[in-house]
Coordinates of C-alpha atoms in Angstrom, one line a residue:
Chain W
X1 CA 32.2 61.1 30.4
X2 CA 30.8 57.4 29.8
X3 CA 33.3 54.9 28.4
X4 CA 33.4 53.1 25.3
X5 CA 34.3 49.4 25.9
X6 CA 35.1 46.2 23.6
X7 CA 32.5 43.3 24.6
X8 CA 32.2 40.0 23.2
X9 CA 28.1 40.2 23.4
X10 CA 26.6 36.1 23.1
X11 CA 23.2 36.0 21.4
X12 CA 21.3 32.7 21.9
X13 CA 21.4 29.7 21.5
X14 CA 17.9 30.4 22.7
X15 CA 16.5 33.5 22.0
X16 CA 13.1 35.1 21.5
X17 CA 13.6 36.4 18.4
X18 CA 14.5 33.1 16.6
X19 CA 12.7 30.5 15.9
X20 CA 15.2 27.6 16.5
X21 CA 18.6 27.8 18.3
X22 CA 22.0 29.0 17.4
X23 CA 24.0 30.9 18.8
X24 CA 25.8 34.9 17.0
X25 CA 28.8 35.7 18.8
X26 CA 29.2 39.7 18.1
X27 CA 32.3 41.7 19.2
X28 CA 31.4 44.9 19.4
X29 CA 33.1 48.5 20.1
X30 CA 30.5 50.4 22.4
X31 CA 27.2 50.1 20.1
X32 CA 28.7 49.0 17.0
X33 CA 28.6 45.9 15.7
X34 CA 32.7 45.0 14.5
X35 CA 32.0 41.3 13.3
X36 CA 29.5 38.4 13.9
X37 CA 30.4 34.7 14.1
X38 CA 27.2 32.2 13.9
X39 CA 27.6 29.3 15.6
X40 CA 25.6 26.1 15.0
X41 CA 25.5 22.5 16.4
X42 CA 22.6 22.4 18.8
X43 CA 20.2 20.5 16.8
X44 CA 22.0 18.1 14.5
X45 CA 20.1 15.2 13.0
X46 CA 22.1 13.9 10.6
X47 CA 19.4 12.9 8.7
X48 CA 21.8 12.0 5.5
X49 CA 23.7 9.4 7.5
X50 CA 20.8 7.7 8.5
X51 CA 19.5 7.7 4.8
X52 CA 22.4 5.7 4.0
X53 CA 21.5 1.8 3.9
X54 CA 18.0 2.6 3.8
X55 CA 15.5 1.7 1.1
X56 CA 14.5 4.7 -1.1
X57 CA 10.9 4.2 0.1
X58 CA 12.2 5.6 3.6
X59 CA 14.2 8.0 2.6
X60 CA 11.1 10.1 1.0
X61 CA 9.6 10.5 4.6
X62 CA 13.2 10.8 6.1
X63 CA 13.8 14.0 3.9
X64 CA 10.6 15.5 4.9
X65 CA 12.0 15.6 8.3
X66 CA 15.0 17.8 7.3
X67 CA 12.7 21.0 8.1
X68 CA 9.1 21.4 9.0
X69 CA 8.7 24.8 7.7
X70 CA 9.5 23.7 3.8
X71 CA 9.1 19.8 4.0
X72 CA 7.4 19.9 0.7
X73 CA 10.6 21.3 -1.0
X74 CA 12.8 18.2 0.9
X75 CA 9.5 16.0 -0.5
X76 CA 9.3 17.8 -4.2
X77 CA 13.4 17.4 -4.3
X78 CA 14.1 13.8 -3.6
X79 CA 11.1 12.2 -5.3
X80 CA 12.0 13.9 -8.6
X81 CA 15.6 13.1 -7.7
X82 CA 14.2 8.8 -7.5
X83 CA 12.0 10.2 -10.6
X84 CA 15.4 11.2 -12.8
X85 CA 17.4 8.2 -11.8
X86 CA 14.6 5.8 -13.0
X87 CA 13.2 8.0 -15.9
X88 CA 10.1 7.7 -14.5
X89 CA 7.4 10.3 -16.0
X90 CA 4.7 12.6 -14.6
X91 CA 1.5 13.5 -16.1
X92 CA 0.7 17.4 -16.7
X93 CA -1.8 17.1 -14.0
X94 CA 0.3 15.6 -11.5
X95 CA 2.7 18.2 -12.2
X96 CA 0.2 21.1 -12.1
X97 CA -0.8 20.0 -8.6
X98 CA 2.9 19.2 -7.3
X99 CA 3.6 23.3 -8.6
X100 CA 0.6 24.5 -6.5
X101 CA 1.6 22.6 -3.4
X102 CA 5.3 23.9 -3.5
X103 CA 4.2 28.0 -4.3
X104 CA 1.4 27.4 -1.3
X105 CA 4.2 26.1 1.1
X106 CA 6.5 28.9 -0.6
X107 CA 4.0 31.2 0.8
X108 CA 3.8 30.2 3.9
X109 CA 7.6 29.6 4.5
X110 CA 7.8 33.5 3.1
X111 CA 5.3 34.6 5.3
X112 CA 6.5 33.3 8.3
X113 CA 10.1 34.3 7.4
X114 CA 8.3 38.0 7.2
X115 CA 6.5 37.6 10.1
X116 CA 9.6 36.6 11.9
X117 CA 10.9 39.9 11.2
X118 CA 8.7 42.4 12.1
X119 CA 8.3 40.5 15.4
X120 CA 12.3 41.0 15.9
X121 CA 11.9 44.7 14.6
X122 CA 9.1 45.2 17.3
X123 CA 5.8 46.0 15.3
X124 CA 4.4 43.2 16.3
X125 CA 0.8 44.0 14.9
X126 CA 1.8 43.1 11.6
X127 CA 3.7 40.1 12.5
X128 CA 0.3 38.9 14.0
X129 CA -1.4 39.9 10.9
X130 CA 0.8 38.0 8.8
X131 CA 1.3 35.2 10.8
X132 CA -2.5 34.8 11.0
X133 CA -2.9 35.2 7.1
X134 CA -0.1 32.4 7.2
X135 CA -3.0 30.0 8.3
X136 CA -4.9 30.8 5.2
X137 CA -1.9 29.1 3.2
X138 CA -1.5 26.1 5.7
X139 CA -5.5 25.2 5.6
X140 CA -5.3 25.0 1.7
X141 CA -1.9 23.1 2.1
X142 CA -4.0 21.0 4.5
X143 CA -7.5 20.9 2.5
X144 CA -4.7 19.5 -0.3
X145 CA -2.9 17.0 1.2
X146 CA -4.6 16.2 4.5
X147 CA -1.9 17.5 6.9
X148 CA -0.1 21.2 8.0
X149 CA 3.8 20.0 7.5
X150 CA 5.0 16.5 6.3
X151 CA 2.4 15.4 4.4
X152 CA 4.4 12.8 1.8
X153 CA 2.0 14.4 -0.8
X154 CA 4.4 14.1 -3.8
X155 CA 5.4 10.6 -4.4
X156 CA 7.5 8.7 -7.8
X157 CA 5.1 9.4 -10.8
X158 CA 3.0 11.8 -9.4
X159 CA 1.0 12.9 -6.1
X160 CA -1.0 11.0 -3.2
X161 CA -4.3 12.3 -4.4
X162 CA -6.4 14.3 -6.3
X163 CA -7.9 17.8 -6.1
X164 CA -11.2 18.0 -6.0
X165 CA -13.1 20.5 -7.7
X166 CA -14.5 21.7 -4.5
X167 CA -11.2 21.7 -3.1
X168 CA -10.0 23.5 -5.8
X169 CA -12.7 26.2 -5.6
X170 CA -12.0 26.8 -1.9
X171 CA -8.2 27.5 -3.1
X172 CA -8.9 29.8 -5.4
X173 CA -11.0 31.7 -2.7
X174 CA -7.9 31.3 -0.5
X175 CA -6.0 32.8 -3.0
X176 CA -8.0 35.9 -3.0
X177 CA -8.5 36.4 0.5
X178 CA -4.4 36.3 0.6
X179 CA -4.0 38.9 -1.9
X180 CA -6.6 41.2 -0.6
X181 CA -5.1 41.4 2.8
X182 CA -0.9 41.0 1.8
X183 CA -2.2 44.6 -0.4
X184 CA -2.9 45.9 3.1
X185 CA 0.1 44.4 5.3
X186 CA 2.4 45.3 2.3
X187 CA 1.4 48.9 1.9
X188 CA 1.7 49.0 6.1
X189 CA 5.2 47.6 5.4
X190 CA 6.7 49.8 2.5
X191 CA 5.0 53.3 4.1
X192 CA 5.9 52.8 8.0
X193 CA 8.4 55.0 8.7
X194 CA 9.4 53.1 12.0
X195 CA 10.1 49.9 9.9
X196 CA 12.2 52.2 7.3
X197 CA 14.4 53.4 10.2
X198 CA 15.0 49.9 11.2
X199 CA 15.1 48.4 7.6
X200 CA 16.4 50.7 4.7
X201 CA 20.4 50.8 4.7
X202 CA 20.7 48.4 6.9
X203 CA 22.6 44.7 7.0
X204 CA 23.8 45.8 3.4
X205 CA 25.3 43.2 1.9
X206 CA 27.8 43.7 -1.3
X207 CA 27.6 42.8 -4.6
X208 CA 31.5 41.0 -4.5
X209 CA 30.7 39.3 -0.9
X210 CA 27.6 37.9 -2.5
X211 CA 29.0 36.6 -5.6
X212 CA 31.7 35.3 -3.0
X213 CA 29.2 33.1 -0.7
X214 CA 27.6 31.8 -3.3
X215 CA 24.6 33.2 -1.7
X216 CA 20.7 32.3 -3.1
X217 CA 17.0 32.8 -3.0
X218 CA 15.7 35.7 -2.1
X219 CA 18.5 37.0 -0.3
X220 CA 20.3 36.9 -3.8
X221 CA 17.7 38.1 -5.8
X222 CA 17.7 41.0 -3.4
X223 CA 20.8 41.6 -4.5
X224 CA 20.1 41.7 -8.0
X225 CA 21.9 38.0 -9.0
X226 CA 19.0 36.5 -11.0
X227 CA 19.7 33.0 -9.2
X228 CA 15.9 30.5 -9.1
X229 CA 16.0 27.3 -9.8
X230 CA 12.6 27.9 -11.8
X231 CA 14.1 29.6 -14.3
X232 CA 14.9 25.8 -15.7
X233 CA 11.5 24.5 -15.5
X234 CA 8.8 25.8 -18.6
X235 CA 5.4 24.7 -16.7
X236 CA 6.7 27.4 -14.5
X237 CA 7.2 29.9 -17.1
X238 CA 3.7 28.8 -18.7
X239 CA 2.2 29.5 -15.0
X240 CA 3.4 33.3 -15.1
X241 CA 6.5 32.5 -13.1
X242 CA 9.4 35.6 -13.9
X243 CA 12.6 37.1 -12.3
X244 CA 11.9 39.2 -9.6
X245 CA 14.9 41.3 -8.6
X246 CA 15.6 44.1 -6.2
X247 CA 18.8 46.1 -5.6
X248 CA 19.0 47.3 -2.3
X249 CA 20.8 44.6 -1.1
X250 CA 19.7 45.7 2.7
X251 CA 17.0 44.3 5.2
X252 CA 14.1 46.5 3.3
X253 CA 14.6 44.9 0.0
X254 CA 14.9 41.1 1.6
X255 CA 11.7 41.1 3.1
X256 CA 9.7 43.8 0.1
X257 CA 11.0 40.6 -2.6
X258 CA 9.5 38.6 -0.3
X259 CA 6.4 40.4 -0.3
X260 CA 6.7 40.4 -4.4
X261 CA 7.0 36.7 -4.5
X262 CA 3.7 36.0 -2.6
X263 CA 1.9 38.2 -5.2
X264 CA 3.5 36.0 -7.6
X265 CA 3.2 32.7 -6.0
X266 CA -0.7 33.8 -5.8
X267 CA -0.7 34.4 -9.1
X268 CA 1.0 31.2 -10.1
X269 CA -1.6 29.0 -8.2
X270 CA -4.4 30.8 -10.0
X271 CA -2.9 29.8 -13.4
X272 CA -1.9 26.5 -12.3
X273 CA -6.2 25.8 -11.1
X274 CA -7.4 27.3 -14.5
X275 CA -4.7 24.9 -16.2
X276 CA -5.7 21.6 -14.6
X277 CA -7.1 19.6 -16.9
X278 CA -8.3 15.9 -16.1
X279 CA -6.2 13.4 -16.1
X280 CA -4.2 10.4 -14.3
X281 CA -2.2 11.9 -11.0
X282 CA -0.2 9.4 -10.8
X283 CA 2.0 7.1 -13.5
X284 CA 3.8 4.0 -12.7
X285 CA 7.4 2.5 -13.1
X286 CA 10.2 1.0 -11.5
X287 CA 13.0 1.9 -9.6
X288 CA 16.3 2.0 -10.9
X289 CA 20.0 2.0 -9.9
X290 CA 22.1 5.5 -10.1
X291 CA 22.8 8.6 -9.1
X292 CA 22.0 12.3 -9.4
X293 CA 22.0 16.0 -8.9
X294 CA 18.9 17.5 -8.9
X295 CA 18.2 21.1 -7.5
X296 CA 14.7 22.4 -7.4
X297 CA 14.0 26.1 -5.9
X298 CA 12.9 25.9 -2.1
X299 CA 11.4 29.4 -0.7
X300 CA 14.7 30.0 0.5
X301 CA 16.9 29.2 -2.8
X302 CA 18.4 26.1 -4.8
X303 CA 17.9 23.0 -2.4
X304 CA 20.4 20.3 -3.8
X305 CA 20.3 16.4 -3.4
X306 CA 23.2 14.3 -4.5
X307 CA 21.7 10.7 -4.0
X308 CA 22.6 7.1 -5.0
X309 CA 20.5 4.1 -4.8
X310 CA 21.9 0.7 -5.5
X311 CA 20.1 -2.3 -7.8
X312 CA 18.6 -2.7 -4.5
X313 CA 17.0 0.0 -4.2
X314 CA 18.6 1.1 -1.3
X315 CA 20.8 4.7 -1.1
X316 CA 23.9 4.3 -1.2
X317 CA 24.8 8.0 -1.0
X318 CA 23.3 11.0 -0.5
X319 CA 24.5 14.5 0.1
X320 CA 22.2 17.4 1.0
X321 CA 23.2 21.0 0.4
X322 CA 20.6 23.8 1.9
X323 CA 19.8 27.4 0.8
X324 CA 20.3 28.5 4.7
X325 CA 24.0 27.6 4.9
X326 CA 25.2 30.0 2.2
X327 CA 22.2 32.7 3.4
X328 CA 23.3 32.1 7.5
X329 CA 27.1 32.0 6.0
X330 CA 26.9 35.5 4.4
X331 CA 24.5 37.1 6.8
X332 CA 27.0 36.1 9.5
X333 CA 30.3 37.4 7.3
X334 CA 28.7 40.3 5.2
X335 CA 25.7 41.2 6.1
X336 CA 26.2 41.6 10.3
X337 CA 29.4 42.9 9.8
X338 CA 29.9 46.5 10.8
X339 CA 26.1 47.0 11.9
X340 CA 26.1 50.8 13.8
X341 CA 23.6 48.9 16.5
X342 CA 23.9 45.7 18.5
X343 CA 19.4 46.4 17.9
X344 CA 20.2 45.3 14.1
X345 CA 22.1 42.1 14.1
X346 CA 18.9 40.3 15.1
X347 CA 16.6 41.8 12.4
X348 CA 19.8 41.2 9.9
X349 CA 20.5 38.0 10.6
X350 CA 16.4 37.0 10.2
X351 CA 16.0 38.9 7.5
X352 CA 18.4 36.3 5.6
X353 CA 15.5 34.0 6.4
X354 CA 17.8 31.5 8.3
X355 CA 15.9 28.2 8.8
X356 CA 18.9 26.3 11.4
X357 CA 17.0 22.7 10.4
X358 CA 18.0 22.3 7.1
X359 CA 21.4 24.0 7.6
X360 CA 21.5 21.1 10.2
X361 CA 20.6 18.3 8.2
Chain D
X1 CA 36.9 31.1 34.4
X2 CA 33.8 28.3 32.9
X3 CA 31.5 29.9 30.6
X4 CA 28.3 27.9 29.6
X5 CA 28.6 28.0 26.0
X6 CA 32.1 28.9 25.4
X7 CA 32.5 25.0 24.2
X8 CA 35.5 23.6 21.6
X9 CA 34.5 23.0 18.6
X10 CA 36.9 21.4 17.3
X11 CA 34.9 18.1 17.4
X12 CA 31.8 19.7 15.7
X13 CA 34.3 21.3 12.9
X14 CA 35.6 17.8 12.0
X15 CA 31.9 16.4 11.8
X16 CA 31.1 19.0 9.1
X17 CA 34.4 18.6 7.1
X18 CA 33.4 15.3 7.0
X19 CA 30.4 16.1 4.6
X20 CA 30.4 15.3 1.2
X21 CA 31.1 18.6 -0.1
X22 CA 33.5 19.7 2.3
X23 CA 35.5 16.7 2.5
X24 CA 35.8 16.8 -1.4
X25 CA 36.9 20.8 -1.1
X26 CA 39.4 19.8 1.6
X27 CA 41.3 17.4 -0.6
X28 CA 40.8 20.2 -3.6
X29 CA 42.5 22.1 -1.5
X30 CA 45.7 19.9 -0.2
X31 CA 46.4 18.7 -3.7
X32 CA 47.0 22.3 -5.0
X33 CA 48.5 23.3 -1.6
X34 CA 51.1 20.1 -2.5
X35 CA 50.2 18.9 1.4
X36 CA 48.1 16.0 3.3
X37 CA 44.4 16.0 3.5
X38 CA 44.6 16.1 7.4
X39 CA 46.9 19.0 7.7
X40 CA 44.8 21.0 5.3
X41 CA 41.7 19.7 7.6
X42 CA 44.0 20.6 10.5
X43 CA 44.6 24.6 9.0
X44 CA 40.6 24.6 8.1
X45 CA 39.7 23.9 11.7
X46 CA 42.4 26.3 13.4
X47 CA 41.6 29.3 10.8
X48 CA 37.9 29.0 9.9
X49 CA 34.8 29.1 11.9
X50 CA 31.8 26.5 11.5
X51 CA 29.5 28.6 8.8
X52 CA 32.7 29.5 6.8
X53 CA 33.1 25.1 6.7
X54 CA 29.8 24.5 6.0
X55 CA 29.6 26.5 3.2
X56 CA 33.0 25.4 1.7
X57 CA 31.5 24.1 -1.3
X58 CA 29.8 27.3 -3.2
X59 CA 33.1 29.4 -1.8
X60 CA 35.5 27.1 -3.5
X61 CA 33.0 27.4 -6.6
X62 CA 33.1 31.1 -7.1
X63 CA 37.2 31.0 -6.0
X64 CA 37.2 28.6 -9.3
X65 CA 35.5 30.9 -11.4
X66 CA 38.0 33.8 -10.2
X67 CA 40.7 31.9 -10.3
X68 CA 40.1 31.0 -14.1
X69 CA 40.7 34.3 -15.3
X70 CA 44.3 34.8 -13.0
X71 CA 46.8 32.7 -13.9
X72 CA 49.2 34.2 -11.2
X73 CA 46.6 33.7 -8.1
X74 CA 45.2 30.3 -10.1
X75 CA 49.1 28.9 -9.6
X76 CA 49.2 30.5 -6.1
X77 CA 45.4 29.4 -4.9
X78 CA 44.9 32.8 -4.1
X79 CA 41.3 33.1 -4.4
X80 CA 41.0 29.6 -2.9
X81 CA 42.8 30.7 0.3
X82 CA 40.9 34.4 0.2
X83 CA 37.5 34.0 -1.6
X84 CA 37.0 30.6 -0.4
X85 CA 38.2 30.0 2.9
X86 CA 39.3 33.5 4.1
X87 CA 42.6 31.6 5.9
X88 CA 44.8 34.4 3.8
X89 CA 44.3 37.8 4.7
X90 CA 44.0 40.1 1.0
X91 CA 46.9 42.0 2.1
X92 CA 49.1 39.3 2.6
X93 CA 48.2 37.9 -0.9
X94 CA 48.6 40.7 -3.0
X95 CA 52.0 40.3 -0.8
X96 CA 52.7 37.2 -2.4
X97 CA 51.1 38.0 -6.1
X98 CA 54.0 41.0 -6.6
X99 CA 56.7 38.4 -5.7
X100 CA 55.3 36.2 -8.1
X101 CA 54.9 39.1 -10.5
X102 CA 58.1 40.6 -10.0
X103 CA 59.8 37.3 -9.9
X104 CA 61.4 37.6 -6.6
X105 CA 60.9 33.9 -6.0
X106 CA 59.9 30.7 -7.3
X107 CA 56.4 30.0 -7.8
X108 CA 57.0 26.9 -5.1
X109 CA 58.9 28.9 -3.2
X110 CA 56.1 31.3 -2.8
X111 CA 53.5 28.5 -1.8
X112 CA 56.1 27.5 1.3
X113 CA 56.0 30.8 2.8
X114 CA 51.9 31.0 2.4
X115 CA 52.2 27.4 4.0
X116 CA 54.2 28.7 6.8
X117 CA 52.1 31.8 7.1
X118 CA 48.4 29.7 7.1
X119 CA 49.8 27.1 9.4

């Protein structure tokens, strides 16, 4: 008769299936899963230290740096941050633009976050698929700003530089061309039975452990806890931006909002070209001395700076508080707990979308 | 026996209960507790692992919002030493909710033995 045995199973710090290191700590009991502990530290930057002392003009290129998959959230965040502490204004057009950048990089992040786990759940023809529609979002990102990741596109007042109409044109056929094939990937997704097997009922997180972790993005929403930061904003709601919840709470439902969103962020960009109208990109002003909260919603929840500049206009303070850390928090507390399968606390934990950068700032 | 990865991480906990958030939750924490900030850092670091720390800030948040509609685990921290931080297992504080409810003890009282039992 074989034996049961306890084992202390390490995953990581580098491992195939994630995209950056850390390292999950699983006690099991034979194939079960009895609790997960996630265990960072192996790429620190401590970028908010080295903000500190540092004029504000730094700072918007140091926050970029906090993540390469969603730099143009850490860009968006701390420029309208410098933006409320000065009262400085943005034209409608500048704005416009900034909202198409941040649901282009939204699908990108989304898509690779998707990708990421279908490659971990082993149907790795549709995590090709997706990760080459990905590049359909990151040439329009590029056609936009001039560069894939960091590209300091969203500065005080407004943006670096204009759309131009035949840029504009070749985004709209982007847009398209993303929408036409996610029909096809998604229907793949929701019909497979393989990927049901591996996705429906598992990593289900509850509804008190998630009102506990203070958990958001999609992860939340997948939940049912209508938590987006672009709830606040009414351009957004002008664009066609609304709720989208699910309430599954498992793998199936994280990754399906997902899918939802980039139907949405597609439609959003659409809107957001038919509404440009001409105008100045960019308005001027000076920068003043204070401080402020100001949240904006990345593609993986509420991304929070608490920053301080001086009369010099250097920061003084500054306090960064990531989506991941709640999401990689729960997934390792609620949502790997208990798996039936050592198999599933990979696909859980991605399908929480961690990103390890920006939980270590 | 060395493992590769089996490190302490003591050092690494302290570096994140130095952030802003946590470092703010940690003194929270010692002022209703009655103790020091470095003994309730010392309790954080022994009982909690690092995702638990870094994610402090939006634990102690919904502990608040518990904690605003029970006066009895409000006085007690309950839902800050459950909900929050997870040093107090849910058994042991609905333990120390019936003494307080039955008022076997001082509410003070009742905080000294959950200090003795979290330390």
């Amino acid at each position: 008769m074989k034996k049961v045995v306890d084992v202390s199973l390490p995953i990581g710090p580098i491992h195939p299936c994630f995209k950056e290191p850390c390292r999950i700590k699983c006690e099991t009991s034979g194939e079960r899963v009895l609790t997960t502990e996630v265990e960072l530290g192996y790429v620190k930057k401590g970028i908010e230290k080295i903000m500190i002392g540092r004029p504000w003009q730094e700072t918007i290129f140091l926050a970029e740096r906090v993540c390469g998959i969603c730099s143009v959230v850490h860009n968006t965040v701390i420029v309208e941050a410098l933006e409320e502490i000065s009262g400085i204004t943005v034209s409608r057009r500048a704005k416009i633009l900034r909202i198409i950048l941040n649901e282009l990089d939204r699908i990108q992040s989304h898509l690779l976050a998707n990708y990421s786990y279908c490659y971990t759940i082993e149907h790795e023809t549709l995590a090709m698929y997706l990760l080459n529609l990905r590049e359909t979002a990151m040439d329009s990102i590029e056609m936009m700003t001039g560069t894939r990741v960091m590209s300091a596109y969203i500065v005080p007042g407004g943006v670096r530089e204009d759309l131009s109409d035949e840029n504009a044109a070749k985004i709209l056929e982007a847009t398209y061309t993303l929408e036409t094939e996610l029909k096809r990937y998604v229907k793949m997704f929701e019909t497979g039975p393989m990927i049901a097997l591996r996705s429906k009922g598992i990593g289900v997180l509850s509804a008190e452990d998630a009102l506990a972790s203070g958990v958001v993005g999609p992860t939340a929403r997948a939940n049912g806890l209508p938590r987006d930061a672009r709830e606040a904003d009414p351009l957004y709601h002008e664009l066609g931006w609304h709720m989208i919840l699910r309430t599954e709470s498992d793998n199936f439902a994280r990754i399906m909002l997902r899918f939802q969103e980039l139907f949405q962020s597609v439609n959003i960009i659409r809107n957001g070209l038919a509404a440009l109208e001409p105008g100045k990109i960019r308005n001027g002003g000076e920068m003043k001395a204070g401080r402020v909260k100001h949240t904006v919603e990345a593609p993986r929840g509420d991304l929070t700076y608490d920053i301080e500049i001086d009369s010099a206009g250097q920061v003084v303070f500054v306090s960064i508080q990531t989506p991941s850390i709640p999401n990689i928090e729960v997934a390792s507390h609620a949502m790997m707990k208990n798996l039936a399968s050592v198999a599933d606390v990979t696909s859980t934990f991605i399908s929480a979308d961690p990103c390890i950068a920006c939980a270590e700032r | 026996m060395n493992f590769i990865y089996e490190k302490n991480l003591e050092p690494m906990k302290l570096n994140t209960l130095n952030g802003v958030r946590q470092n703010e939750v940690a003194s929270l924490l010692a002022k209703r507790l009655g103790i020091s900030r470095q003994m309730m850092r010392k309790i954080l670091i022994a009982k909690c692992d690092q995702m638990t720390l870094e994610n402090l800030g939006p634990r102690y948040d919904a502990a608040e919002l518990i904690a605003a509609d029970d006066e009895i685990g409000a006085a007690l921290s309950l839902p800050h030493l459950t909900t929050a931080t997870g040093i107090l297992s849910n058994e042991s504080a609905a333990h120390y909710r019936e003494m307080a409810e039955e008022k076997h003890a001082f509410i003070s009282d009742i905080i000294k033995a959950i200090l003795e039992e979290i330390s």
